[in-house]
Amino acid sequence: MSLSEKSVKTYVTAIATFKTKYNAAFYADDEDDEFYSPVPDNYTTEELFFRLQQRGKLIAALAKLKKTEKKLIEYRFGICPKCLGNKQKNTLSETSMALGLTESGAEKKLKAILKRLRKALIE
C-alpha cells in the first residue's frame, strides 16, 4: 500500500471528523453531540472496521510524536492529537510563527512527520 503525502494529509483531516454510528445513538440524548454525528449509511461493515482500525493507528502514531511535533500538526491541520477532534486550522505562516520556526523549517518538519505517520498507517 503506497500512500502519497497528500493522501496522508487528506486522511488525517478526514479521520478527525469520522465518528462511529453507534456512538451517535448512545449519546443522542446529550446536549453536546458535536463529537457524535452519525456515519453515512453507505459504509459497509468492512469500511467501518478499517476506518476504526486506522483511527486507532493514527492516534497511536500521534501519541509517539514529540510535543512540538504534536503542536505543529494541531496548529496546521486543526486536529487534536489526543482525540482527533477538530480545532482551528492555521496557515503555514501562522503555524511557524506560533511555534517560533521559519516557514521552510515548519514545512520540512511537517513532511517528516507525515512520512512517519504514513509509515505507521501502512504497518
PDB file of C-alpha atoms in Angstrom:
ATOM      1  CA  MET A   1       0.000   0.000   0.000  1.00  0.00           C
ATOM      2  CA  SER A   2       1.738   3.165  -1.144  1.00  0.00           C
ATOM      3  CA  LEU A   3       0.370   6.392   0.241  1.00  0.00           C
ATOM      4  CA  SER A   4       1.320   9.814  -1.029  1.00  0.00           C
ATOM      5  CA  GLU A   5       1.922  12.744   1.299  1.00  0.00           C
ATOM      6  CA  LYS A   6      -1.268  14.356   0.006  1.00  0.00           C
ATOM      7  CA  SER A   7      -3.340  11.252   0.732  1.00  0.00           C
ATOM      8  CA  VAL A   8      -1.978  11.105   4.285  1.00  0.00           C
ATOM      9  CA  LYS A   9      -2.854  14.799   4.791  1.00  0.00           C
ATOM     10  CA  THR A  10      -6.329  14.148   3.442  1.00  0.00           C
ATOM     11  CA  TYR A  11      -6.717  11.051   5.602  1.00  0.00           C
ATOM     12  CA  VAL A  12      -5.538  12.806   8.761  1.00  0.00           C
ATOM     13  CA  THR A  13      -8.066  15.580   8.158  1.00  0.00           C
ATOM     14  CA  ALA A  14     -10.879  13.194   7.219  1.00  0.00           C
ATOM     15  CA  ILE A  15     -10.355  10.753  10.066  1.00  0.00           C
ATOM     16  CA  ALA A  16     -10.515  13.605  12.549  1.00  0.00           C
ATOM     17  CA  THR A  17     -14.133  14.165  11.594  1.00  0.00           C
ATOM     18  CA  PHE A  18     -15.094  10.472  11.475  1.00  0.00           C
ATOM     19  CA  LYS A  19     -17.439   9.419  14.273  1.00  0.00           C
ATOM     20  CA  THR A  20     -18.979   5.991  14.609  1.00  0.00           C
ATOM     21  CA  LYS A  21     -22.690   5.488  14.131  1.00  0.00           C
ATOM     22  CA  TYR A  22     -23.217   3.513  17.310  1.00  0.00           C
ATOM     23  CA  ASN A  23     -21.732   6.332  19.383  1.00  0.00           C
ATOM     24  CA  ALA A  24     -24.261   8.690  17.821  1.00  0.00           C
ATOM     25  CA  ALA A  25     -27.139   6.567  19.073  1.00  0.00           C
ATOM     26  CA  PHE A  26     -25.584   6.160  22.523  1.00  0.00           C
ATOM     27  CA  TYR A  27     -25.012   9.880  23.015  1.00  0.00           C
ATOM     28  CA  ALA A  28     -28.146  11.083  21.215  1.00  0.00           C
ATOM     29  CA  ASP A  29     -29.620  12.393  24.469  1.00  0.00           C
ATOM     30  CA  ASP A  30     -26.590  14.548  25.275  1.00  0.00           C
ATOM     31  CA  GLU A  31     -26.924  18.252  24.646  1.00  0.00           C
ATOM     32  CA  ASP A  32     -23.414  18.471  23.189  1.00  0.00           C
ATOM     33  CA  ASP A  33     -23.480  15.950  20.356  1.00  0.00           C
ATOM     34  CA  GLU A  34     -20.949  17.606  18.054  1.00  0.00           C
ATOM     35  CA  PHE A  35     -18.485  14.734  18.502  1.00  0.00           C
ATOM     36  CA  TYR A  36     -21.063  12.050  17.786  1.00  0.00           C
ATOM     37  CA  SER A  37     -22.528  12.718  14.379  1.00  0.00           C
ATOM     38  CA  PRO A  38     -23.722   9.580  12.598  1.00  0.00           C
ATOM     39  CA  VAL A  39     -21.777   7.877   9.834  1.00  0.00           C
ATOM     40  CA  PRO A  40     -23.489   7.792   6.439  1.00  0.00           C
ATOM     41  CA  ASP A  41     -25.363   4.534   5.823  1.00  0.00           C
ATOM     42  CA  ASN A  42     -23.357   3.782   2.691  1.00  0.00           C
ATOM     43  CA  TYR A  43     -20.352   2.462   4.697  1.00  0.00           C
ATOM     44  CA  THR A  44     -20.027  -1.293   4.772  1.00  0.00           C
ATOM     45  CA  THR A  45     -19.053  -3.159   7.913  1.00  0.00           C
ATOM     46  CA  GLU A  46     -15.588  -3.713   6.462  1.00  0.00           C
ATOM     47  CA  GLU A  47     -15.157   0.004   5.747  1.00  0.00           C
ATOM     48  CA  LEU A  48     -16.223   0.913   9.274  1.00  0.00           C
ATOM     49  CA  PHE A  49     -13.804  -1.641  10.725  1.00  0.00           C
ATOM     50  CA  PHE A  50     -10.973  -0.355   8.533  1.00  0.00           C
ATOM     51  CA  ARG A  51     -11.662   3.261   9.494  1.00  0.00           C
ATOM     52  CA  LEU A  52     -11.759   2.445  13.205  1.00  0.00           C
ATOM     53  CA  GLN A  53      -8.570   0.410  12.895  1.00  0.00           C
ATOM     54  CA  GLN A  54      -6.824   3.229  11.005  1.00  0.00           C
ATOM     55  CA  ARG A  55      -8.105   5.776  13.518  1.00  0.00           C
ATOM     56  CA  GLY A  56      -6.535   3.760  16.324  1.00  0.00           C
ATOM     57  CA  LYS A  57      -3.257   3.510  14.431  1.00  0.00           C
ATOM     58  CA  LEU A  58      -3.286   7.250  13.807  1.00  0.00           C
ATOM     59  CA  ILE A  59      -3.923   8.089  17.463  1.00  0.00           C
ATOM     60  CA  ALA A  60      -1.108   5.732  18.489  1.00  0.00           C
ATOM     61  CA  ALA A  61       1.270   7.254  15.930  1.00  0.00           C
ATOM     62  CA  LEU A  62       0.390  10.802  17.004  1.00  0.00           C
ATOM     63  CA  ALA A  63       0.990   9.851  20.637  1.00  0.00           C
ATOM     64  CA  LYS A  64       4.589   8.920  19.761  1.00  0.00           C
ATOM     65  CA  LEU A  65       5.339  12.396  18.389  1.00  0.00           C
ATOM     66  CA  LYS A  66       7.310  14.959  20.361  1.00  0.00           C
ATOM     67  CA  LYS A  67       5.379  17.797  21.965  1.00  0.00           C
ATOM     68  CA  THR A  68       6.418  20.355  19.319  1.00  0.00           C
ATOM     69  CA  GLU A  69       5.516  17.928  16.527  1.00  0.00           C
ATOM     70  CA  LYS A  70       2.060  17.430  18.024  1.00  0.00           C
ATOM     71  CA  LYS A  71       1.608  21.197  18.222  1.00  0.00           C
ATOM     72  CA  LEU A  72       2.681  21.522  14.596  1.00  0.00           C
ATOM     73  CA  ILE A  73       0.027  19.020  13.476  1.00  0.00           C
ATOM     74  CA  GLU A  74      -2.566  20.611  15.758  1.00  0.00           C
ATOM     75  CA  TYR A  75      -1.975  24.185  14.579  1.00  0.00           C
ATOM     76  CA  ARG A  76      -1.541  23.438  10.894  1.00  0.00           C
ATOM     77  CA  PHE A  77      -4.337  20.914  10.319  1.00  0.00           C
ATOM     78  CA  GLY A  78      -6.645  21.846  13.203  1.00  0.00           C
ATOM     79  CA  ILE A  79      -6.596  18.339  14.669  1.00  0.00           C
ATOM     80  CA  CYS A  80      -6.264  17.472  18.332  1.00  0.00           C
ATOM     81  CA  PRO A  81      -3.591  14.736  18.501  1.00  0.00           C
ATOM     82  CA  LYS A  82      -5.208  13.096  21.547  1.00  0.00           C
ATOM     83  CA  CYS A  83      -8.807  12.791  20.398  1.00  0.00           C
ATOM     84  CA  LEU A  84      -8.665  13.756  16.706  1.00  0.00           C
ATOM     85  CA  GLY A  85     -11.202  16.483  17.432  1.00  0.00           C
ATOM     86  CA  ASN A  86     -11.477  19.499  15.193  1.00  0.00           C
ATOM     87  CA  LYS A  87      -9.785  22.755  16.081  1.00  0.00           C
ATOM     88  CA  GLN A  88      -8.968  25.931  14.222  1.00  0.00           C
ATOM     89  CA  LYS A  89      -6.711  25.432  11.188  1.00  0.00           C
ATOM     90  CA  ASN A  90      -3.862  27.869  10.625  1.00  0.00           C
ATOM     91  CA  THR A  91      -1.755  28.775   7.650  1.00  0.00           C
ATOM     92  CA  LEU A  92       1.812  27.547   7.473  1.00  0.00           C
ATOM     93  CA  SER A  93       2.963  31.095   8.189  1.00  0.00           C
ATOM     94  CA  GLU A  94       0.771  31.408  11.295  1.00  0.00           C
ATOM     95  CA  THR A  95       1.802  27.958  12.481  1.00  0.00           C
ATOM     96  CA  SER A  96       5.501  28.627  12.064  1.00  0.00           C
ATOM     97  CA  MET A  97       5.244  31.962  13.885  1.00  0.00           C
ATOM     98  CA  ALA A  98       3.319  30.410  16.784  1.00  0.00           C
ATOM     99  CA  LEU A  99       5.985  27.732  17.221  1.00  0.00           C
ATOM    100  CA  GLY A 100       8.995  30.000  16.613  1.00  0.00           C
ATOM    101  CA  LEU A 101      10.033  28.288  13.386  1.00  0.00           C
ATOM    102  CA  THR A 102      10.726  29.532   9.893  1.00  0.00           C
ATOM    103  CA  GLU A 103       8.158  28.596   7.272  1.00  0.00           C
ATOM    104  CA  SER A 104      10.645  26.347   5.499  1.00  0.00           C
ATOM    105  CA  GLY A 105      11.604  24.725   8.809  1.00  0.00           C
ATOM    106  CA  ALA A 106       7.965  24.093   9.669  1.00  0.00           C
ATOM    107  CA  GLU A 107       7.322  22.692   6.202  1.00  0.00           C
ATOM    108  CA  LYS A 108      10.305  20.321   6.452  1.00  0.00           C
ATOM    109  CA  LYS A 109       9.174  19.130   9.884  1.00  0.00           C
ATOM    110  CA  LEU A 110       5.619  18.582   8.601  1.00  0.00           C
ATOM    111  CA  LYS A 111       6.892  16.496   5.690  1.00  0.00           C
ATOM    112  CA  ALA A 112       8.974  14.352   8.056  1.00  0.00           C
ATOM    113  CA  ILE A 113       6.028  13.936  10.451  1.00  0.00           C
ATOM    114  CA  LEU A 114       3.650  12.991   7.633  1.00  0.00           C
ATOM    115  CA  LYS A 115       6.188  10.470   6.343  1.00  0.00           C
ATOM    116  CA  ARG A 116       6.314   8.807   9.786  1.00  0.00           C
ATOM    117  CA  LEU A 117       2.521   8.850  10.059  1.00  0.00           C
ATOM    118  CA  ARG A 118       2.223   7.304   6.614  1.00  0.00           C
ATOM    119  CA  LYS A 119       4.616   4.531   7.658  1.00  0.00           C
ATOM    120  CA  ALA A 120       2.622   3.921  10.857  1.00  0.00           C
ATOM    121  CA  LEU A 121      -0.659   3.685   8.934  1.00  0.00           C
ATOM    122  CA  ILE A 122       0.771   1.172   6.477  1.00  0.00           C
ATOM    123  CA  GLU A 123       2.103  -1.175   9.182  1.00  0.00           C
TER     124      GLU A 123
END
